[in-house]
Amino acid sequence: MENKIKAHNSILELVGNTPLVRLNRISEGFTGNFFAKVESFNPGHSSKDRIAMHIIEEAERKGILTEGSTIIETTSGNTGFSIAMVSIIKGYKCILAVSSKSSKDKIDMLRTMGAIVYVCPAHVSADDPRSYYEVAKRLHKETSGSIYINQYFNELNMEAHYKSTGPEIWEQTGGQITHLVACSGTGGTISGTAKYLKEQNPNVKVIGVDAFGSILKKYHETREFDSNEIYPYRIEGLGKNLIPGATDFDVIDKFIKVTDSESAHTAREIAKTEGIFAGYTSGAVTQALKQLNEQGEFGPKDNVVVIFPDHGSRYMSKVYSDQWMEDQGFFDTNTVSETQKVQY
Ligand code: PMP
């Protein structure tokens, strides 16, 4: 009998090809056209599905991973979830060494996805044998046939976006993109996407979004590591206290910094205006748009693409909790803009 079933063979076939959605109300009054690449449409609800798939499939191609091999990484965040998801389908063991600062919800979520989670003390330095970096390195050394994803220093991270996110955006905009604005953490998303887009049209302007308390913007401007730039901040997944090897700073034209408070309020505003339930860094990148628009960055015919990296459900006890916002002082009148005061 002819097979008429239109099913995917596994959830992994749904990685990538995420939609580009026009922003309407949040960009009201801005000069230009604005579009969001909504990465929560990936099956693991974030852009990290792309790097998990690419890095694991490259290791398979090279014969490093075989059935039953172990995959190791040091994150309780989106990358951990994506690696766990890919590991389940492909039959690998997934070990995640995470900081004791990670929420119980996150650890439970990773265990639900089949990962073995080592919870390592947060208060020790990175070179302490108990730190999650050192635990991951040790497990990698001790486990033959294992791979250590090491997303901050793995060039395949950038390559995943060069091969998928970049071409998708070029195709979805019919080559008419003028600006890419994206958060930079490992830098894989922005550098890989930018590299592809600039190869198609060198005039595409690429703007990275960084946090106050992170080193990236200053490093981009001076190529020097200035430890005075580093202090704690709230936004997760954006900015860094080291120079990630996975970032190609040469394909980024400039960086802009955003605050914890304004990014949090803007994330809430995206839900209320566009009906898109996105993560904290989607708030950050949209906050950057507001600032860039005010600075006169965009012309009336410009087509600006921003990347929304993940889904809002991961932030219910943070940005989308009034109590958490209150505890951070984000409802203090002097940190909230006039328009945001009206909304909340
Ligand atoms: N947003 C979130 C929520 C993330 O987890 C990350 C990854 N650290 C980013 C943005 C930044 O992406 P990239 O690591 O590719 O720079």
Tab-separated table of C-alpha atoms and ligand atoms in Angstrom:
chain	number	residue	atom	x	y	z
A	1	MET	CA	0.000	0.000	0.000
A	2	GLU	CA	1.229	3.518	-0.786
A	3	ASN	CA	2.521	5.277	2.328
A	4	LYS	CA	0.453	8.429	2.828
A	5	ILE	CA	1.658	9.211	6.329
A	6	LYS	CA	3.182	12.654	6.624
A	7	ALA	CA	5.171	12.264	9.818
A	8	HIS	CA	8.664	13.275	10.811
A	9	ASN	CA	10.928	10.366	11.597
A	10	SER	CA	11.963	11.949	14.903
A	11	ILE	CA	11.801	15.269	16.705
A	12	LEU	CA	15.295	16.051	15.413
A	13	GLU	CA	13.988	16.627	11.900
A	14	LEU	CA	12.340	19.765	13.277
A	15	VAL	CA	15.593	21.493	14.238
A	16	GLY	CA	16.095	24.746	12.315
A	17	ASN	CA	13.893	26.404	9.673
A	18	THR	CA	12.392	28.661	12.340
A	19	PRO	CA	9.985	31.409	11.280
A	20	LEU	CA	10.798	35.062	10.683
A	21	VAL	CA	8.008	37.181	12.181
A	22	ARG	CA	7.415	40.880	11.567
A	23	LEU	CA	7.420	42.986	14.719
A	24	ASN	CA	4.460	45.323	14.646
A	25	ARG	CA	3.540	47.057	17.879
A	26	ILE	CA	6.757	46.993	19.895
A	27	SER	CA	8.518	48.819	17.057
A	28	GLU	CA	5.698	51.324	16.545
A	29	GLY	CA	7.162	54.730	15.750
A	30	PHE	CA	10.586	53.260	14.878
A	31	THR	CA	12.197	54.066	11.535
A	32	GLY	CA	12.555	50.892	9.393
A	33	ASN	CA	11.110	47.375	9.205
A	34	PHE	CA	11.764	44.903	11.993
A	35	PHE	CA	11.635	41.108	12.009
A	36	ALA	CA	12.350	38.498	14.674
A	37	LYS	CA	13.806	35.053	13.990
A	38	VAL	CA	11.883	33.102	16.611
A	39	GLU	CA	14.196	30.320	17.756
A	40	SER	CA	11.750	28.910	20.312
A	41	PHE	CA	10.191	27.083	17.329
A	42	ASN	CA	13.092	24.620	17.541
A	43	PRO	CA	11.971	21.393	19.274
A	44	GLY	CA	14.237	22.127	22.255
A	45	HIS	CA	12.791	25.670	22.334
A	46	SER	CA	16.069	27.455	21.589
A	47	SER	CA	18.751	28.194	19.016
A	48	LYS	CA	21.051	25.767	20.841
A	49	ASP	CA	19.385	22.821	19.075
A	50	ARG	CA	21.305	23.883	15.996
A	51	ILE	CA	24.727	23.642	17.641
A	52	ALA	CA	23.919	20.424	19.498
A	53	MET	CA	22.886	18.761	16.217
A	54	HIS	CA	25.811	20.113	14.223
A	55	ILE	CA	28.553	19.333	16.742
A	56	ILE	CA	27.215	15.836	17.425
A	57	GLU	CA	26.718	14.995	13.736
A	58	GLU	CA	30.220	16.252	12.875
A	59	ALA	CA	31.651	13.978	15.582
A	60	GLU	CA	29.654	11.078	14.107
A	61	ARG	CA	30.924	11.879	10.632
A	62	LYS	CA	34.505	11.828	11.921
A	63	GLY	CA	33.845	8.506	13.663
A	64	ILE	CA	34.485	9.934	17.155
A	65	LEU	CA	30.987	9.118	18.379
A	66	THR	CA	29.568	5.648	18.054
A	67	GLU	CA	26.458	4.062	19.575
A	68	GLY	CA	26.524	4.371	23.372
A	69	SER	CA	29.260	7.063	23.446
A	70	THR	CA	29.151	9.831	26.033
A	71	ILE	CA	28.618	13.537	25.394
A	72	ILE	CA	29.764	15.993	28.070
A	73	GLU	CA	29.034	19.691	28.580
A	74	THR	CA	29.025	22.283	31.349
A	75	THR	CA	25.681	24.033	31.211
A	76	SER	CA	22.292	23.869	32.866
A	77	GLY	CA	20.942	26.198	30.219
A	78	ASN	CA	19.608	25.813	26.721
A	79	THR	CA	22.643	23.980	25.367
A	80	GLY	CA	22.321	21.297	28.047
A	81	PHE	CA	18.699	20.712	27.143
A	82	SER	CA	19.466	20.505	23.412
A	83	ILE	CA	22.339	18.063	23.914
A	84	ALA	CA	20.157	15.886	26.168
A	85	MET	CA	17.409	15.869	23.532
A	86	VAL	CA	19.747	14.930	20.672
A	87	SER	CA	21.456	12.291	22.861
A	88	ILE	CA	18.171	10.541	23.625
A	89	ILE	CA	17.225	10.171	19.984
A	90	LYS	CA	20.694	9.156	18.856
A	91	GLY	CA	21.389	6.787	21.746
A	92	TYR	CA	24.213	8.588	23.543
A	93	LYS	CA	24.827	9.077	27.226
A	94	CYS	CA	24.646	12.775	28.147
A	95	ILE	CA	26.563	14.079	31.176
A	96	LEU	CA	26.106	17.683	32.250
A	97	ALA	CA	28.289	19.239	34.954
A	98	VAL	CA	26.361	22.235	36.267
A	99	SER	CA	26.781	24.889	38.923
A	100	SER	CA	24.970	24.558	42.260
A	101	LYS	CA	23.499	27.991	41.407
A	102	SER	CA	21.291	26.312	38.769
A	103	SER	CA	17.632	26.198	39.736
A	104	LYS	CA	16.039	22.916	40.801
A	105	ASP	CA	13.586	23.273	37.926
A	106	LYS	CA	16.417	23.343	35.418
A	107	ILE	CA	18.175	20.337	36.911
A	108	ASP	CA	14.888	18.385	37.028
A	109	MET	CA	14.232	19.306	33.404
A	110	LEU	CA	17.625	17.996	32.280
A	111	ARG	CA	17.169	14.760	34.245
A	112	THR	CA	13.716	14.372	32.670
A	113	MET	CA	15.465	14.512	29.292
A	114	GLY	CA	17.704	11.633	30.351
A	115	ALA	CA	20.852	13.573	31.262
A	116	ILE	CA	23.138	12.563	34.126
A	117	VAL	CA	23.637	15.797	36.046
A	118	TYR	CA	26.643	16.494	38.294
A	119	VAL	CA	25.899	19.455	40.547
A	120	CYS	CA	29.213	21.203	41.331
A	121	PRO	CA	29.846	23.917	43.929
A	122	ALA	CA	29.382	27.435	42.541
A	123	HIS	CA	31.689	29.151	45.052
A	124	VAL	CA	34.974	27.547	43.895
A	125	SER	CA	37.288	29.035	41.246
A	126	ALA	CA	37.255	27.708	37.670
A	127	ASP	CA	40.557	25.824	38.155
A	128	ASP	CA	39.433	24.096	41.373
A	129	PRO	CA	39.041	20.323	40.756
A	130	ARG	CA	35.468	20.584	42.087
A	131	SER	CA	34.402	23.271	39.591
A	132	TYR	CA	32.060	22.244	36.807
A	133	TYR	CA	34.750	23.003	34.211
A	134	GLU	CA	37.254	20.708	35.899
A	135	VAL	CA	34.680	17.973	36.577
A	136	ALA	CA	33.691	18.009	32.887
A	137	LYS	CA	37.333	17.892	31.774
A	138	ARG	CA	38.079	15.001	34.145
A	139	LEU	CA	35.037	13.001	33.015
A	140	HIS	CA	36.017	13.598	29.390
A	141	LYS	CA	39.543	12.323	30.050
A	142	GLU	CA	38.314	9.285	31.991
A	143	THR	CA	35.600	8.276	29.495
A	144	SER	CA	37.001	6.833	26.293
A	145	GLY	CA	35.100	7.732	23.130
A	146	SER	CA	33.510	10.726	24.816
A	147	ILE	CA	33.250	14.235	23.410
A	148	TYR	CA	33.314	17.520	25.319
A	149	ILE	CA	31.134	20.077	23.517
A	150	ASN	CA	32.858	23.117	25.121
A	151	GLN	CA	30.555	25.588	23.342
A	152	TYR	CA	32.562	28.720	24.244
A	153	PHE	CA	35.661	27.409	22.465
A	154	ASN	CA	34.256	25.113	19.783
A	155	GLU	CA	34.449	26.542	16.266
A	156	LEU	CA	31.675	24.187	15.166
A	157	ASN	CA	29.337	26.354	17.256
A	158	MET	CA	29.808	29.237	14.816
A	159	GLU	CA	29.758	26.857	11.854
A	160	ALA	CA	26.289	25.573	12.856
A	161	HIS	CA	24.878	29.077	12.449
A	162	TYR	CA	26.950	29.747	9.314
A	163	LYS	CA	25.345	26.700	7.747
A	164	SER	CA	21.769	27.129	8.962
A	165	THR	CA	20.727	30.422	10.622
A	166	GLY	CA	22.566	32.603	8.079
A	167	PRO	CA	21.162	30.950	4.918
A	168	GLU	CA	17.655	30.835	6.427
A	169	ILE	CA	17.663	34.587	7.157
A	170	TRP	CA	19.090	35.400	3.721
A	171	GLU	CA	16.376	33.330	2.063
A	172	GLN	CA	13.564	34.591	4.308
A	173	THR	CA	14.435	38.237	3.618
A	174	GLY	CA	14.933	37.626	-0.100
A	175	GLY	CA	18.428	39.046	0.365
A	176	GLN	CA	16.974	42.387	1.502
A	177	ILE	CA	18.307	42.310	5.072
A	178	THR	CA	20.263	45.458	5.966
A	179	HIS	CA	20.968	44.876	9.691
A	180	LEU	CA	21.412	41.889	11.984
A	181	VAL	CA	21.080	42.595	15.702
A	182	ALA	CA	21.823	39.652	17.988
A	183	CYS	CA	22.881	38.823	21.529
A	184	SER	CA	26.390	37.551	22.035
A	185	GLY	CA	27.195	34.917	24.639
A	186	THR	CA	29.444	32.259	23.160
A	187	GLY	CA	29.168	34.448	20.043
A	188	GLY	CA	28.355	31.438	17.870
A	189	THR	CA	24.975	32.761	16.729
A	190	ILE	CA	26.059	36.262	15.798
A	191	SER	CA	29.413	35.380	14.236
A	192	GLY	CA	28.250	32.388	12.196
A	193	THR	CA	25.131	34.172	10.950
A	194	ALA	CA	27.040	37.405	10.248
A	195	LYS	CA	29.791	35.622	8.363
A	196	TYR	CA	27.272	34.040	5.980
A	197	LEU	CA	25.262	37.234	5.509
A	198	LYS	CA	28.354	39.369	4.862
A	199	GLU	CA	29.571	36.880	2.270
A	200	GLN	CA	26.277	37.447	0.429
A	201	ASN	CA	26.317	41.230	0.942
A	202	PRO	CA	29.248	42.911	2.720
A	203	ASN	CA	27.027	45.933	3.473
A	204	VAL	CA	24.864	44.048	5.971
A	205	LYS	CA	25.534	45.761	9.305
A	206	VAL	CA	25.972	43.495	12.314
A	207	ILE	CA	25.377	44.741	15.838
A	208	GLY	CA	26.078	42.613	18.907
A	209	VAL	CA	24.184	43.030	22.165
A	210	ASP	CA	26.203	42.873	25.387
A	211	ALA	CA	25.424	43.263	29.093
A	212	PHE	CA	26.753	45.871	31.521
A	213	GLY	CA	29.189	43.772	33.551
A	214	SER	CA	30.497	41.868	30.513
A	215	ILE	CA	33.793	42.213	28.682
A	216	LEU	CA	32.685	41.780	25.047
A	217	LYS	CA	31.997	45.380	23.934
A	218	LYS	CA	35.233	46.736	25.388
A	219	TYR	CA	37.230	43.835	23.959
A	220	HIS	CA	35.742	44.452	20.511
A	221	GLU	CA	36.810	48.091	20.680
A	222	THR	CA	40.288	47.656	22.147
A	223	ARG	CA	41.202	43.941	21.715
A	224	GLU	CA	42.307	44.114	25.311
A	225	PHE	CA	40.984	42.222	28.306
A	226	ASP	CA	39.882	44.836	30.843
A	227	SER	CA	38.867	43.132	34.083
A	228	ASN	CA	37.363	46.429	35.341
A	229	GLU	CA	34.478	45.789	32.943
A	230	ILE	CA	33.466	42.647	34.810
A	231	TYR	CA	30.802	42.601	37.539
A	232	PRO	CA	27.702	40.512	38.247
A	233	TYR	CA	24.546	41.000	36.211
A	234	ARG	CA	21.212	39.222	35.870
A	235	ILE	CA	20.674	38.478	32.179
A	236	GLU	CA	21.532	34.832	31.456
A	237	GLY	CA	23.162	33.749	28.194
A	238	LEU	CA	24.345	37.198	27.164
A	239	GLY	CA	27.832	38.646	27.615
A	240	LYS	CA	30.838	36.973	29.240
A	241	ASN	CA	33.684	37.404	31.715
A	242	LEU	CA	36.195	35.807	29.322
A	243	ILE	CA	36.935	36.095	25.600
A	244	PRO	CA	35.071	33.242	23.904
A	245	GLY	CA	37.051	31.469	21.191
A	246	ALA	CA	33.740	30.788	19.435
A	247	THR	CA	33.299	34.504	18.600
A	248	ASP	CA	34.659	36.046	15.408
A	249	PHE	CA	34.898	39.692	16.478
A	250	ASP	CA	35.866	40.775	12.945
A	251	VAL	CA	32.412	40.133	11.465
A	252	ILE	CA	30.680	42.235	14.144
A	253	ASP	CA	30.544	45.969	13.359
A	254	LYS	CA	29.795	47.180	16.869
A	255	PHE	CA	28.348	46.228	20.236
A	256	ILE	CA	25.665	47.942	22.279
A	257	LYS	CA	25.019	47.366	25.994
A	258	VAL	CA	21.643	46.940	27.671
A	259	THR	CA	20.633	46.937	31.335
A	260	ASP	CA	19.124	44.045	33.289
A	261	SER	CA	16.056	46.054	34.214
A	262	GLU	CA	15.188	47.489	30.800
A	263	SER	CA	15.758	44.097	29.144
A	264	ALA	CA	13.415	42.424	31.642
A	265	HIS	CA	10.673	44.999	31.107
A	266	THR	CA	11.087	44.776	27.341
A	267	ALA	CA	10.752	40.966	27.464
A	268	ARG	CA	7.416	41.454	29.242
A	269	GLU	CA	6.433	44.056	26.672
A	270	ILE	CA	7.109	41.630	23.773
A	271	ALA	CA	4.556	39.201	25.240
A	272	LYS	CA	1.981	41.961	25.720
A	273	THR	CA	2.431	43.633	22.334
A	274	GLU	CA	3.472	40.909	19.893
A	275	GLY	CA	2.014	37.851	21.640
A	276	ILE	CA	5.437	36.192	21.499
A	277	PHE	CA	6.434	34.523	24.755
A	278	ALA	CA	10.211	34.791	24.581
A	279	GLY	CA	13.185	34.648	26.928
A	280	TYR	CA	15.159	37.315	28.772
A	281	THR	CA	17.692	37.841	25.960
A	282	SER	CA	14.869	38.443	23.473
A	283	GLY	CA	14.009	41.346	25.765
A	284	ALA	CA	17.668	42.396	25.665
A	285	VAL	CA	17.909	42.388	21.876
A	286	THR	CA	14.636	44.325	21.550
A	287	GLN	CA	15.822	46.802	24.168
A	288	ALA	CA	18.913	47.257	21.971
A	289	LEU	CA	16.603	47.995	19.013
A	290	LYS	CA	14.931	50.750	21.006
A	291	GLN	CA	18.300	52.330	21.817
A	292	LEU	CA	19.606	51.976	18.252
A	293	ASN	CA	16.415	53.488	16.841
A	294	GLU	CA	16.800	56.442	19.186
A	295	GLN	CA	20.390	56.863	18.017
A	296	GLY	CA	19.125	57.119	14.391
A	297	GLU	CA	20.768	53.842	13.348
A	298	PHE	CA	18.067	52.781	10.857
A	299	GLY	CA	16.701	54.318	7.637
A	300	PRO	CA	13.037	54.068	6.536
A	301	LYS	CA	13.739	51.279	3.995
A	302	ASP	CA	16.027	49.219	6.236
A	303	ASN	CA	15.123	45.627	7.043
A	304	VAL	CA	16.388	44.773	10.480
A	305	VAL	CA	16.474	41.173	11.725
A	306	VAL	CA	16.796	40.351	15.417
A	307	ILE	CA	17.186	36.888	16.877
A	308	PHE	CA	14.929	35.762	19.721
A	309	PRO	CA	17.078	32.909	21.137
A	310	ASP	CA	14.647	31.019	23.380
A	311	HIS	CA	11.217	30.569	24.942
A	312	GLY	CA	9.698	32.462	27.866
A	313	SER	CA	8.687	29.329	29.781
A	314	ARG	CA	12.273	29.016	31.084
A	315	TYR	CA	11.929	32.306	32.964
A	316	MET	CA	8.678	31.877	34.900
A	317	SER	CA	10.427	32.202	38.254
A	318	LYS	CA	12.507	35.154	37.024
A	319	VAL	CA	11.534	37.811	34.499
A	320	TYR	CA	7.895	36.702	34.448
A	321	SER	CA	7.564	36.639	38.232
A	322	ASP	CA	6.483	39.970	39.743
A	323	GLN	CA	8.110	38.901	43.008
A	324	TRP	CA	11.478	38.358	41.315
A	325	MET	CA	11.206	41.687	39.503
A	326	GLU	CA	10.390	43.354	42.812
A	327	ASP	CA	13.333	41.625	44.561
A	328	GLN	CA	15.742	42.895	41.895
A	329	GLY	CA	14.453	46.438	42.353
A	330	PHE	CA	13.229	46.444	38.753
A	331	PHE	CA	9.943	48.099	39.768
A	332	ASP	CA	11.780	51.020	41.374
A	333	THR	CA	10.477	54.087	39.618
A	334	ASN	CA	13.928	55.366	38.700
A	335	THR	CA	14.830	52.176	36.768
A	336	VAL	CA	11.558	51.991	34.825
A	337	SER	CA	10.859	54.202	31.833
A	338	GLU	CA	7.659	56.263	31.682
A	339	THR	CA	6.006	53.987	29.101
A	340	GLN	CA	6.844	50.871	31.087
A	341	LYS	CA	5.403	52.401	34.282
A	342	VAL	CA	2.082	52.781	32.514
A	343	GLN	CA	2.043	49.147	31.426
A	344	TYR	CA	2.857	47.511	34.711
B	1	PMP	N1	20.289	33.951	24.672
B	1	PMP	C1	20.231	32.851	25.427
B	1	PMP	C2	19.037	32.616	26.264
B	1	PMP	C3	21.300	31.950	25.429
B	1	PMP	O1	21.242	30.841	26.207
B	1	PMP	C4	22.431	32.231	24.644
B	1	PMP	C5	23.593	31.290	24.666
B	1	PMP	N2	24.542	31.458	25.686
B	1	PMP	C6	22.455	33.403	23.880
B	1	PMP	C7	21.362	34.228	23.914
B	1	PMP	C8	23.638	33.822	23.052
B	1	PMP	O2	23.888	32.968	21.965
B	1	PMP	P1	25.372	32.616	21.598
B	1	PMP	O3	25.922	31.751	22.695
B	1	PMP	O4	25.274	31.888	20.301
B	1	PMP	O5	26.150	33.874	21.489
